[in-house]
Amino acid sequence: SALTGALSSTETNAFGHIQYVYWLLVQYDWVVGVEPDMLVLEKAGLTVLDEILSCGSKPRADLAAVPAALGLPGAVQAWFNSGILILRPSLTTFWDLLRLSSRLSRGREKLAQRHAPWLQTRTQDVLNHRFGQRYTTLPKAYNVEWRLLQMCANANQQTYNLLLNRTRLIHYVGDWKPWAHPMESEDSDREIGR
């Protein structure tokens, strides 16, 4: 089928497509996609997904995400982190993403900006190129990078505890993942956000 061919073709597969598949779930009005390297925390008996879905009801745009960098409250950042996405499924958007990915991988189009050149997150780059600043901003608590928690833990215990208390999802961005390394000391609990 055309879909199987598009998902397995060498040209488009260079950017990966795992997150594009979210747009194929057209039997749903909205989809919440969560990357597998995120740790979901439960607070006060509320599940995070219930909390997210009640956060401002439906997004104003067809996509909602967390800005990738800390910025001014309420300001839409230039790019978002695709660790968690709330989106309206659409076959048109799915095929647009595949075509855009193909054009970018063949050099027929250039990225508007490369958000983090040191990371190999091409799918995230394509999503940011496609949606630009046309996304609803989710609170940072729904995508807190583990490095930020680690920095706070090393700098100030009170700040760390405050940030951890507000955090709903921890994102293990990059190559290091806590489940790939055995716990070596009592201090290791901090690394996974306990």
Tab-separated table of C-alpha atoms in Angstrom:
chain	number	residue	atom	x	y	z
A	1	SER	CA	0.000	0.000	0.000
A	2	ALA	CA	1.035	3.627	-0.385
A	3	LEU	CA	1.143	4.051	3.402
A	4	THR	CA	3.452	1.069	3.930
A	5	GLY	CA	5.717	2.272	1.149
A	6	ALA	CA	5.818	5.825	2.516
A	7	LEU	CA	6.674	4.686	6.032
A	8	SER	CA	9.430	2.320	4.931
A	9	SER	CA	11.030	4.307	2.117
A	10	THR	CA	14.694	5.125	2.570
A	11	GLU	CA	14.269	8.781	1.615
A	12	THR	CA	11.683	9.635	4.235
A	13	ASN	CA	12.803	7.094	6.824
A	14	ALA	CA	15.993	9.113	7.384
A	15	PHE	CA	13.943	11.428	9.598
A	16	GLY	CA	11.901	8.686	11.281
A	17	HIS	CA	8.133	8.685	11.448
A	18	ILE	CA	7.020	7.265	14.747
A	19	GLN	CA	5.306	10.484	15.835
A	20	TYR	CA	3.701	11.086	12.444
A	21	VAL	CA	1.553	7.996	13.017
A	22	TYR	CA	-0.396	9.928	15.674
A	23	TRP	CA	-2.073	11.842	12.824
A	24	LEU	CA	-3.428	8.568	11.384
A	25	LEU	CA	-5.693	8.020	14.399
A	26	VAL	CA	-8.578	9.851	12.713
A	27	GLN	CA	-11.214	7.846	14.590
A	28	TYR	CA	-10.406	10.127	17.583
A	29	ASP	CA	-11.056	13.844	17.935
A	30	TRP	CA	-7.825	14.397	19.893
A	31	VAL	CA	-4.743	12.258	20.569
A	32	VAL	CA	-2.164	12.580	23.349
A	33	GLY	CA	1.198	11.243	22.192
A	34	VAL	CA	3.885	10.615	24.823
A	35	GLU	CA	7.450	9.581	23.953
A	36	PRO	CA	8.699	6.403	25.642
A	37	ASP	CA	11.546	8.207	27.436
A	38	MET	CA	9.146	10.179	29.633
A	39	LEU	CA	8.284	9.287	33.207
A	40	VAL	CA	4.666	10.104	34.060
A	41	LEU	CA	4.110	11.169	37.673
A	42	GLU	CA	0.768	10.953	39.440
A	43	LYS	CA	-0.142	13.722	41.862
A	44	ALA	CA	-3.013	13.915	44.364
A	45	GLY	CA	-4.941	11.057	42.793
A	46	LEU	CA	-5.227	12.781	39.405
A	47	THR	CA	-3.788	11.005	36.454
A	48	VAL	CA	-1.605	13.240	34.355
A	49	LEU	CA	-3.548	12.533	31.192
A	50	ASP	CA	-6.835	13.560	32.838
A	51	GLU	CA	-5.114	16.710	34.055
A	52	ILE	CA	-3.688	17.503	30.612
A	53	LEU	CA	-6.995	16.956	28.858
A	54	SER	CA	-8.758	19.262	31.299
A	55	CYS	CA	-5.998	21.879	30.947
A	56	GLY	CA	-7.790	24.527	28.938
A	57	SER	CA	-10.181	22.018	27.380
A	58	LYS	CA	-9.332	21.672	23.673
A	59	PRO	CA	-6.230	23.396	22.279
A	60	ARG	CA	-6.831	26.546	20.236
A	61	ALA	CA	-4.639	25.120	17.453
A	62	ASP	CA	-4.464	21.631	15.934
A	63	LEU	CA	-1.384	20.940	18.062
A	64	ALA	CA	-0.438	21.589	21.689
A	65	ALA	CA	3.082	21.113	23.064
A	66	VAL	CA	5.508	22.383	25.682
A	67	PRO	CA	8.008	25.070	24.624
A	68	ALA	CA	11.454	23.493	24.458
A	69	ALA	CA	13.208	26.219	26.415
A	70	LEU	CA	12.236	28.167	29.483
A	71	GLY	CA	10.836	31.511	28.507
A	72	LEU	CA	8.408	34.200	29.503
A	73	PRO	CA	5.054	32.895	30.781
A	74	GLY	CA	2.408	32.952	28.072
A	75	ALA	CA	4.891	33.635	25.267
A	76	VAL	CA	4.922	31.104	22.432
A	77	GLN	CA	8.485	29.919	22.012
A	78	ALA	CA	10.109	29.616	18.619
A	79	TRP	CA	10.125	25.812	18.885
A	80	PHE	CA	8.589	23.092	21.017
A	81	ASN	CA	9.695	19.757	22.410
A	82	SER	CA	7.750	16.859	20.896
A	83	GLY	CA	7.985	14.646	24.003
A	84	ILE	CA	4.278	15.150	24.590
A	85	LEU	CA	1.875	16.295	21.915
A	86	ILE	CA	-1.858	16.854	21.984
A	87	LEU	CA	-3.108	16.942	18.429
A	88	ARG	CA	-6.101	16.721	16.168
A	89	PRO	CA	-5.562	13.692	13.865
A	90	SER	CA	-5.667	14.428	10.141
A	91	LEU	CA	-4.683	12.364	7.114
A	92	THR	CA	-3.846	15.595	5.297
A	93	THR	CA	-1.377	16.581	8.026
A	94	PHE	CA	0.126	13.074	8.054
A	95	TRP	CA	0.825	13.189	4.313
A	96	ASP	CA	2.065	16.807	4.572
A	97	LEU	CA	4.581	15.681	7.208
A	98	LEU	CA	5.800	12.787	5.044
A	99	ARG	CA	6.209	15.040	2.002
A	100	LEU	CA	7.970	17.720	4.062
A	101	SER	CA	10.289	15.127	5.588
A	102	SER	CA	11.139	13.824	2.130
A	103	ARG	CA	11.855	17.324	0.775
A	104	LEU	CA	14.089	18.082	3.757
A	105	SER	CA	15.988	14.784	3.581
A	106	ARG	CA	16.624	15.290	-0.158
A	107	GLY	CA	17.774	18.872	0.359
A	108	ARG	CA	14.872	20.332	-1.656
A	109	GLU	CA	13.865	22.460	1.311
A	110	LYS	CA	15.834	23.805	4.254
A	111	LEU	CA	14.716	23.849	7.863
A	112	ALA	CA	13.541	27.243	9.066
A	113	GLN	CA	15.819	26.686	12.053
A	114	ARG	CA	17.559	23.760	13.663
A	115	HIS	CA	16.529	23.972	17.300
A	116	ALA	CA	19.262	21.787	18.793
A	117	PRO	CA	21.982	20.847	16.301
A	118	TRP	CA	23.713	18.591	18.843
A	119	LEU	CA	20.626	16.364	19.152
A	120	GLN	CA	19.526	13.885	16.525
A	121	THR	CA	15.833	14.748	16.728
A	122	ARG	CA	14.964	15.209	13.090
A	123	THR	CA	11.277	14.355	13.581
A	124	GLN	CA	11.053	17.159	16.128
A	125	ASP	CA	12.717	19.524	13.659
A	126	VAL	CA	10.216	18.579	10.947
A	127	LEU	CA	7.279	19.069	13.325
A	128	ASN	CA	8.595	22.473	14.376
A	129	HIS	CA	9.185	23.442	10.748
A	130	ARG	CA	5.619	22.411	9.831
A	131	PHE	CA	3.803	23.997	12.785
A	132	GLY	CA	6.140	26.890	13.596
A	133	GLN	CA	4.502	29.055	16.220
A	134	ARG	CA	1.026	27.754	15.409
A	135	TYR	CA	0.594	25.582	18.479
A	136	THR	CA	-1.081	25.883	21.850
A	137	THR	CA	1.426	26.139	24.684
A	138	LEU	CA	1.217	23.551	27.467
A	139	PRO	CA	2.720	24.293	30.910
A	140	LYS	CA	6.377	23.347	31.385
A	141	ALA	CA	5.319	20.919	34.158
A	142	TYR	CA	4.253	18.499	31.418
A	143	ASN	CA	7.740	18.167	29.941
A	144	VAL	CA	10.524	18.833	32.451
A	145	GLU	CA	13.943	17.704	31.256
A	146	TRP	CA	15.746	15.499	33.766
A	147	ARG	CA	18.859	17.685	33.399
A	148	LEU	CA	16.923	20.653	34.819
A	149	LEU	CA	15.887	18.593	37.839
A	150	GLN	CA	19.462	17.373	38.226
A	151	MET	CA	20.852	20.936	38.092
A	152	CYS	CA	18.363	22.066	40.741
A	153	ALA	CA	19.151	19.061	42.948
A	154	ASN	CA	22.862	19.898	42.774
A	155	ALA	CA	22.341	23.627	43.378
A	156	ASN	CA	19.545	23.996	45.908
A	157	GLN	CA	17.434	21.327	47.616
A	158	GLN	CA	14.510	23.700	48.209
A	159	THR	CA	14.322	24.685	44.527
A	160	TYR	CA	14.602	21.036	43.534
A	161	ASN	CA	11.737	20.020	45.848
A	162	LEU	CA	9.545	22.864	44.552
A	163	LEU	CA	10.232	21.981	40.902
A	164	LEU	CA	9.729	18.262	41.504
A	165	ASN	CA	6.427	18.921	43.293
A	166	ARG	CA	5.134	20.813	40.233
A	167	THR	CA	6.489	18.346	37.671
A	168	ARG	CA	3.991	16.023	35.976
A	169	LEU	CA	6.237	14.389	33.361
A	170	ILE	CA	10.012	13.996	33.449
A	171	HIS	CA	11.640	13.774	30.027
A	172	TYR	CA	14.937	11.901	29.750
A	173	VAL	CA	16.169	13.870	26.733
A	174	GLY	CA	19.401	12.658	25.173
A	175	ASP	CA	21.251	9.366	25.279
A	176	TRP	CA	21.338	8.761	29.047
A	177	LYS	CA	18.329	6.857	30.423
A	178	PRO	CA	18.050	5.834	34.104
A	179	TRP	CA	16.626	2.414	33.265
A	180	ALA	CA	19.784	1.593	31.317
A	181	HIS	CA	21.992	2.087	34.415
A	182	PRO	CA	21.759	0.226	37.726
A	183	MET	CA	21.227	2.304	40.855
A	184	GLU	CA	24.578	2.766	42.535
A	185	SER	CA	23.759	4.783	45.645
A	186	GLU	CA	20.972	6.311	47.688
A	187	ASP	CA	21.559	9.595	45.839
A	188	SER	CA	20.523	7.877	42.598
A	189	ASP	CA	16.890	8.355	43.628
A	190	ARG	CA	17.275	12.018	42.688
A	191	GLU	CA	18.162	11.063	39.123
A	192	ILE	CA	14.719	9.621	38.445
A	193	GLY	CA	12.825	12.306	40.314
A	194	ARG	CA	11.987	10.680	43.639
